[in-house]
mmCIF file of C-alpha atoms in Angstrom:
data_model
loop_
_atom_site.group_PDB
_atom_site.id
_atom_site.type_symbol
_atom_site.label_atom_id
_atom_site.label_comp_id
_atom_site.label_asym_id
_atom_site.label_seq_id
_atom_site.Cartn_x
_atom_site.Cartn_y
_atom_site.Cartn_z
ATOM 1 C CA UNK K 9 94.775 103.076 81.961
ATOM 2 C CA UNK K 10 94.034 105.963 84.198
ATOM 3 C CA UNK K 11 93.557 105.647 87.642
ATOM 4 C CA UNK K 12 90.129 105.058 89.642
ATOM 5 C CA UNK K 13 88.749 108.139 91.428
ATOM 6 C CA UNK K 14 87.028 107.306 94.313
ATOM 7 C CA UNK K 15 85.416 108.753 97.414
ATOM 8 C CA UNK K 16 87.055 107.783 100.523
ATOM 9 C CA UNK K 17 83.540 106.335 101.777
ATOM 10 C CA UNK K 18 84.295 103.498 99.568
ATOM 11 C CA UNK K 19 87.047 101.405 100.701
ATOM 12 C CA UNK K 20 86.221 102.242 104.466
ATOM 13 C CA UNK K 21 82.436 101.012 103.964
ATOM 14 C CA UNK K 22 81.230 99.333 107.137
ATOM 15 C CA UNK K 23 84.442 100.108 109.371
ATOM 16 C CA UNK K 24 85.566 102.329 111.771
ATOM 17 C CA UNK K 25 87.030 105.402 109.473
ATOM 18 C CA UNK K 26 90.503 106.219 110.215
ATOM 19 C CA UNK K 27 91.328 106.404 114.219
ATOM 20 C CA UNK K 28 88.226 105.908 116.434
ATOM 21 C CA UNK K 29 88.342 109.166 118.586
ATOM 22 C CA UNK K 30 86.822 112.728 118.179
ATOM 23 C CA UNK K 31 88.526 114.854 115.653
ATOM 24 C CA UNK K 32 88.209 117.438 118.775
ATOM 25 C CA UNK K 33 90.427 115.471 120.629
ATOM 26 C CA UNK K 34 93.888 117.240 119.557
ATOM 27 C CA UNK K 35 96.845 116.461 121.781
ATOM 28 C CA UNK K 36 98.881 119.416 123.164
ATOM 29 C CA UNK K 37 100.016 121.465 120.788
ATOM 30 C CA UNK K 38 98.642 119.133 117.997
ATOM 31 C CA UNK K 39 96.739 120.812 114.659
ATOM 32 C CA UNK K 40 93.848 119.662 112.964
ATOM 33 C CA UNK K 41 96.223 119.113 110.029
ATOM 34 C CA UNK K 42 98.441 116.772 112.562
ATOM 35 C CA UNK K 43 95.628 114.792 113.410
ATOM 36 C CA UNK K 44 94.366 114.283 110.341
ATOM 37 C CA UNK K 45 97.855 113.778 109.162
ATOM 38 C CA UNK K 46 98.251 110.375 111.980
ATOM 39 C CA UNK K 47 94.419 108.908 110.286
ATOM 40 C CA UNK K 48 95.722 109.172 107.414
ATOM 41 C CA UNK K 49 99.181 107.486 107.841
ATOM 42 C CA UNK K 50 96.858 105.090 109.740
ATOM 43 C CA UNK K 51 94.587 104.207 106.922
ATOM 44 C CA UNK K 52 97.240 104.069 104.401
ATOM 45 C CA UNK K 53 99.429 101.326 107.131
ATOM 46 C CA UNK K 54 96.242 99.177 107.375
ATOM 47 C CA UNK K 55 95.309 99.007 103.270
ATOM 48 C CA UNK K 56 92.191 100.965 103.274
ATOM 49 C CA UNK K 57 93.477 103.462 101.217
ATOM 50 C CA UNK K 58 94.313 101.554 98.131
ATOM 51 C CA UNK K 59 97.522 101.747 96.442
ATOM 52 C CA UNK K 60 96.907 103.144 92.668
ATOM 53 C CA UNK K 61 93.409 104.538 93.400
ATOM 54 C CA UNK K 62 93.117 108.451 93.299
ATOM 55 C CA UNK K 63 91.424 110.489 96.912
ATOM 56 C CA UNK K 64 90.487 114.311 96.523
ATOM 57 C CA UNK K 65 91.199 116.460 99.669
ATOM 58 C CA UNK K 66 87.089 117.419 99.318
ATOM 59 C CA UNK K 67 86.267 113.531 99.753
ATOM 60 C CA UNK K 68 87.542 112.975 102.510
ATOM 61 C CA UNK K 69 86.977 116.186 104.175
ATOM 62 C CA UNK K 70 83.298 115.681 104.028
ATOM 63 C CA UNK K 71 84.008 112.179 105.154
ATOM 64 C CA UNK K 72 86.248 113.435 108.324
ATOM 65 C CA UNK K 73 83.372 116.338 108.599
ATOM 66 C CA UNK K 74 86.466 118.924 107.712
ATOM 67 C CA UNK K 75 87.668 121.348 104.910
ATOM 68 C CA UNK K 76 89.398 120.094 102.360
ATOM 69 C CA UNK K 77 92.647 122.566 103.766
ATOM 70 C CA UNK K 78 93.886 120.216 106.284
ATOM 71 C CA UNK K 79 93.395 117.406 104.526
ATOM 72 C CA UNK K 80 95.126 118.741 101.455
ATOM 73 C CA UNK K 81 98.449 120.034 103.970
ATOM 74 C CA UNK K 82 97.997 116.233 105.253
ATOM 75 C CA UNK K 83 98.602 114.849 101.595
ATOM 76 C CA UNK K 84 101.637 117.196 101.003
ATOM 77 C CA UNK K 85 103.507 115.821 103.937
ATOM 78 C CA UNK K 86 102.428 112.334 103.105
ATOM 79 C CA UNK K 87 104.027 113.238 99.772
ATOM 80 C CA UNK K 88 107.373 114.188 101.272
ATOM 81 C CA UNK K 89 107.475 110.776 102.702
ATOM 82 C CA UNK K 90 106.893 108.789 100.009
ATOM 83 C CA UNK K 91 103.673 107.835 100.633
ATOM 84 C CA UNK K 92 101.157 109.395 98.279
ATOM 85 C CA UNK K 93 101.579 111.326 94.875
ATOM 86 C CA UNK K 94 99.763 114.535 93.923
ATOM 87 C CA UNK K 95 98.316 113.676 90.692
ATOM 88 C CA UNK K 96 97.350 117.584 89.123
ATOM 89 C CA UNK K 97 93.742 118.074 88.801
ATOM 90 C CA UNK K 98 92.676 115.116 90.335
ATOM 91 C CA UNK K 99 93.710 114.529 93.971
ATOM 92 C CA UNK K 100 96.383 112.023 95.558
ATOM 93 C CA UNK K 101 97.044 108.421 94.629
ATOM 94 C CA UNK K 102 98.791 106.307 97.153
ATOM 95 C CA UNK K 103 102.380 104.550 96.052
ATOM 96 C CA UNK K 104 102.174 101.327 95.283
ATOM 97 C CA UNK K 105 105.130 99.132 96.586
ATOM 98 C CA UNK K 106 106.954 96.192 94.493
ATOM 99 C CA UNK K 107 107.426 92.662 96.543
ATOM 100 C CA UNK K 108 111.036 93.469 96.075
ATOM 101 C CA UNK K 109 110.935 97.160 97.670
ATOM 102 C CA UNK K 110 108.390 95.730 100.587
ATOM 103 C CA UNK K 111 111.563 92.743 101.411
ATOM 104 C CA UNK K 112 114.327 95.747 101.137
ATOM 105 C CA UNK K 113 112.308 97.959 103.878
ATOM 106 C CA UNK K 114 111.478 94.379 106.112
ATOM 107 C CA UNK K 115 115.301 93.651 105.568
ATOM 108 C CA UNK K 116 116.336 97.282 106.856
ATOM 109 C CA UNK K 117 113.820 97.091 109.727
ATOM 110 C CA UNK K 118 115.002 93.594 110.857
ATOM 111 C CA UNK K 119 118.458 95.111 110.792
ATOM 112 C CA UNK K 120 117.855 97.749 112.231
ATOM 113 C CA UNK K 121 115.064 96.964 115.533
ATOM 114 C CA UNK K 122 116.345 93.603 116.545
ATOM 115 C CA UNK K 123 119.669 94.598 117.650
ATOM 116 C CA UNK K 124 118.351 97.521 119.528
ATOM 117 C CA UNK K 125 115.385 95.832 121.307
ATOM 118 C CA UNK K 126 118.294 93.450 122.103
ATOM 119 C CA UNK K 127 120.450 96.470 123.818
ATOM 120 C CA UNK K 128 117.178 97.765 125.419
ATOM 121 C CA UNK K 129 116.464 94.402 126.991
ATOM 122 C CA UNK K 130 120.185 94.045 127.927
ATOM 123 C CA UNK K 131 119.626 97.752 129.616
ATOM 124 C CA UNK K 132 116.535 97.654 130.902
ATOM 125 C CA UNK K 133 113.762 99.989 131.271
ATOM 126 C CA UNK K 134 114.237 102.014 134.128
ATOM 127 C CA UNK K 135 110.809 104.443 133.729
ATOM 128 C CA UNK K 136 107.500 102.448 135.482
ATOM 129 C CA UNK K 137 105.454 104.872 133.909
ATOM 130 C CA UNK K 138 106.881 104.323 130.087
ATOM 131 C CA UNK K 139 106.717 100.834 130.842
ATOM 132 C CA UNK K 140 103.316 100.867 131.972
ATOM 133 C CA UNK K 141 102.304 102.910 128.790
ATOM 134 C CA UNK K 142 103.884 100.387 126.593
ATOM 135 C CA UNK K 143 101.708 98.020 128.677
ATOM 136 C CA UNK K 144 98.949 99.825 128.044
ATOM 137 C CA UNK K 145 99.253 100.213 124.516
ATOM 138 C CA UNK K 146 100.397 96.118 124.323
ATOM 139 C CA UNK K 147 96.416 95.858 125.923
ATOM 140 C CA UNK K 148 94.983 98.004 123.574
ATOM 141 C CA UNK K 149 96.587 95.961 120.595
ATOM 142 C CA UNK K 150 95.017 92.921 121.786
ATOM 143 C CA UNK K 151 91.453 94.751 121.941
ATOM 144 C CA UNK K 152 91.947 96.613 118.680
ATOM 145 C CA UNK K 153 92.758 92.769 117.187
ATOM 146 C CA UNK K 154 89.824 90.954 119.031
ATOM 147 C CA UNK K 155 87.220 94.144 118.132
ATOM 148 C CA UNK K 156 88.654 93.681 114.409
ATOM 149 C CA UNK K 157 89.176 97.676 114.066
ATOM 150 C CA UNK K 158 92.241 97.067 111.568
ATOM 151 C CA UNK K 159 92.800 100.981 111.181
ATOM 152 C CA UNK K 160 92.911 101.426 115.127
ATOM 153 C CA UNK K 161 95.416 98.465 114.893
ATOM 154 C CA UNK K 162 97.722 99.636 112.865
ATOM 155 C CA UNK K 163 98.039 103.627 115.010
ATOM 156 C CA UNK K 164 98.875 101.828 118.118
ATOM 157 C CA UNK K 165 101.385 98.962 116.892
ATOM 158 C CA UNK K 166 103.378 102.371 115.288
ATOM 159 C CA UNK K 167 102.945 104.209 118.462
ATOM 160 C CA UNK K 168 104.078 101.265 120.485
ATOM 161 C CA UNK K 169 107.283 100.105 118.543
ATOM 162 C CA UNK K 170 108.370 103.921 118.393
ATOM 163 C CA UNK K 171 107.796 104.580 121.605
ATOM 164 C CA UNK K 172 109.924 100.933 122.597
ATOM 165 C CA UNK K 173 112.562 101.844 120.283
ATOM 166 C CA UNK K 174 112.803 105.054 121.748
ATOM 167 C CA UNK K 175 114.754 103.568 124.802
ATOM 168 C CA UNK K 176 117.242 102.731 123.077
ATOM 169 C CA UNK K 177 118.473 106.777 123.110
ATOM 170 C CA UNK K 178 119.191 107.220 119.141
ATOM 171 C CA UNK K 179 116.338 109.779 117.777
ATOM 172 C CA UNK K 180 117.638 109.449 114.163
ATOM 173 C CA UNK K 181 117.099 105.485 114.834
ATOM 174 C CA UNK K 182 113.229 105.951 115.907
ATOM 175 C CA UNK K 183 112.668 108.691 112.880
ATOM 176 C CA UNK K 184 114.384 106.131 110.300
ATOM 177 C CA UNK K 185 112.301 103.460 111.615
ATOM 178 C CA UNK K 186 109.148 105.776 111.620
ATOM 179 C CA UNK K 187 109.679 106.182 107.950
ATOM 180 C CA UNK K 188 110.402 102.331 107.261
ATOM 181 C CA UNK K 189 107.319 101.152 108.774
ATOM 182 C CA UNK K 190 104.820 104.028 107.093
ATOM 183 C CA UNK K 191 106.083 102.943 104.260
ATOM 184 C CA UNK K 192 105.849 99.206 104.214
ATOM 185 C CA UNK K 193 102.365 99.059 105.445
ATOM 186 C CA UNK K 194 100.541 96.449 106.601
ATOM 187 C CA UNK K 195 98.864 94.850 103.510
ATOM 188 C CA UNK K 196 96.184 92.674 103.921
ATOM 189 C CA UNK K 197 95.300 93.253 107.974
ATOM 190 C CA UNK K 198 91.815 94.318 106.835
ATOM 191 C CA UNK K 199 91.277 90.431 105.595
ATOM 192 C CA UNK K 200 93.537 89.501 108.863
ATOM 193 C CA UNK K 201 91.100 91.115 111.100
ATOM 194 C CA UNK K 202 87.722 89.427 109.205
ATOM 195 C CA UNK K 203 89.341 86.481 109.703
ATOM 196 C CA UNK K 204 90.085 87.401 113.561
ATOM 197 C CA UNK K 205 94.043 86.325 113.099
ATOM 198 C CA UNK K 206 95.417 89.573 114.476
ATOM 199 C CA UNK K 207 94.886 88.581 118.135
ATOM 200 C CA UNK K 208 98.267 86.105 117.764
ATOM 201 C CA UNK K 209 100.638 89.219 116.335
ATOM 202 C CA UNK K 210 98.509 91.482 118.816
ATOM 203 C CA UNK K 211 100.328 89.225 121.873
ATOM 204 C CA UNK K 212 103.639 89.202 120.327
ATOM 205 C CA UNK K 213 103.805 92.549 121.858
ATOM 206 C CA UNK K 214 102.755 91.701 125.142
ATOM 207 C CA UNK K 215 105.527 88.927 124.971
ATOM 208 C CA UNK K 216 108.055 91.417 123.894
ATOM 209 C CA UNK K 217 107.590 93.351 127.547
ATOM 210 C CA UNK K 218 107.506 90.095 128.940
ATOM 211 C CA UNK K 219 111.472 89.391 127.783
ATOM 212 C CA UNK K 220 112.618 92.437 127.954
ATOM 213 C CA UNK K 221 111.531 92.934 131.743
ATOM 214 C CA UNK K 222 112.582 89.766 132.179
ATOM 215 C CA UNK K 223 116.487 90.894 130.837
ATOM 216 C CA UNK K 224 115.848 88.329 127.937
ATOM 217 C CA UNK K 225 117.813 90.066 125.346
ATOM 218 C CA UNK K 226 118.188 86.458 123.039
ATOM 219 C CA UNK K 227 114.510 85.961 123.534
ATOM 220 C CA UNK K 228 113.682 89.585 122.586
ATOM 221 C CA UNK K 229 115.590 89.819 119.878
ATOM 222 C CA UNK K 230 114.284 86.782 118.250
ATOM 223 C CA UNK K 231 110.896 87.699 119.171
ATOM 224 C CA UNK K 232 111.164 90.647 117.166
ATOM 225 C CA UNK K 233 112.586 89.666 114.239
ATOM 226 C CA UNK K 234 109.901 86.685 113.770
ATOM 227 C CA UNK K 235 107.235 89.567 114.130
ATOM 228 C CA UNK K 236 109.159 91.314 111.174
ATOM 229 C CA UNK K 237 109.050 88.563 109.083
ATOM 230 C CA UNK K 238 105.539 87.625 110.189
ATOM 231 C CA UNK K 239 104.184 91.186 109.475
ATOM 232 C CA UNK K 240 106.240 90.536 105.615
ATOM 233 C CA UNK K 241 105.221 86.955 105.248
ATOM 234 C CA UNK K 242 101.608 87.059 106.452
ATOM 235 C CA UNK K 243 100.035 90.493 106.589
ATOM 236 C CA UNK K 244 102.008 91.531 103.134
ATOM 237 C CA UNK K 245 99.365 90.058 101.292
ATOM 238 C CA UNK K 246 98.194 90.912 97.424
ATOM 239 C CA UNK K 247 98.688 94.175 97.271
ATOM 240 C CA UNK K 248 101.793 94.611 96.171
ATOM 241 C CA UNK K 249 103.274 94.320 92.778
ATOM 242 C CA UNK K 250 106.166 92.199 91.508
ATOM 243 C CA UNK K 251 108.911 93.779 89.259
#
């Protein structure tokens, strides 16, 4: 059976489309094609862009109110991560994930962020400002969950984790884990956030600061290997395929 061939406007109906800010509002040194680039990572994480169904670049372009150019640059590098497939003629289709592959990448995560949210908690964080931008970003979870913007979610709980993970002084760790967590996705947080049951995950984060301010590196490593496994055993929902 071929694949469906949709309009972007479709599975986004009724929500927030991609990240809720300006397209105008590029960071420094940040191109349209980055930006558009982060949505789309973004809507892919949170499920709105459906694994199996086929996007053209000229879709969403006129959805973003943009060419099709930066879009179509966005898909290519989305391809080089595994995310999407070009599919000739037609326009991208996002890779669908087996059960199996989605427990292999929540296995190599667990293996991989516990121990070193243990080591930053054993270290400490010894920047107030980082710390009070993880804060931040811990708040704007929690109002992202209780506003039930699933796509805004999903941005900030990547930015945060990177940014936490990123104390623990290994870039190669944070780009590996970057790639892990695009590509396991957050299945079924749309249906999460209709149901408001994001707001419990949402604090996780907030208690994650809590332990690792407080030196807790037992707590803090158990803390984030139950959100793992929640964010497998909960949010992983339907979606994905069995072998």
């Amino acid at each position: 059976m071929s694949p469906a061939h949709t309009s972007i406007r479709a599975p986004w109906e009724g929500h927030h489309v991609l990240i809720d800010e300006p397209l105008s509002a590029l960071r420094p040194r940040e191109s349209l094609r980055d930006v558009t680039l982060r949505r789309l990572q973004a809507a892919i994480m949170s499920g709105y862009l459906k694994p199996g169904t086929v996007y053209s670049a000229r879709s969403i372009g006129t959805q973003l109110g943009i060419s099709a150019t930066p879009v179509r640059e966005a898909m290519l590098d989305l391809v080089k991560e595994g995310l999407v497939e070009a599919i000739p003629n037609k326009g991208f289709r996002v890779v669908q994930l087996t059960s199996t592959e989605l427990d292999e990448l929540t296995q190599l995560r667990e293996l991989i962020e516990a121990p070193t949210v243990r080591l930053i908690a054993k270290r400490g964080i010894d920047d107030e400002a980082g710390l009070a931008e993880l804060r931040h970003l811990a708040d704007e979870l929690e109002r992202t969950a209780r506003d039930k913007l699933p796509i805004e979610f999903s941005a900030i709980d990547l930015q945060f984790h990177l940014k936490l993970l990123a104390y623990g002084n290994n870039k190669s760790l944070v780009d590996t884990v970057r790639g892990l967590r695009l590509r396991s996705r957050l299945y079924g947080i749309p249906q999460l956030a209709d149901r408001g049951e994001l707001a419990s995950t949402a604090h996780e984060h907030t208690e994650l600061l809590d332990l690792i301010c407080a030196g807790d590196a037992d707590g803090a490593e158990a803390l984030m290997r139950r959100h793992i496994r929640h964010v497998r055993g909960v949010w992983a929902t339907g979606d994905s395929t069995d072998e």
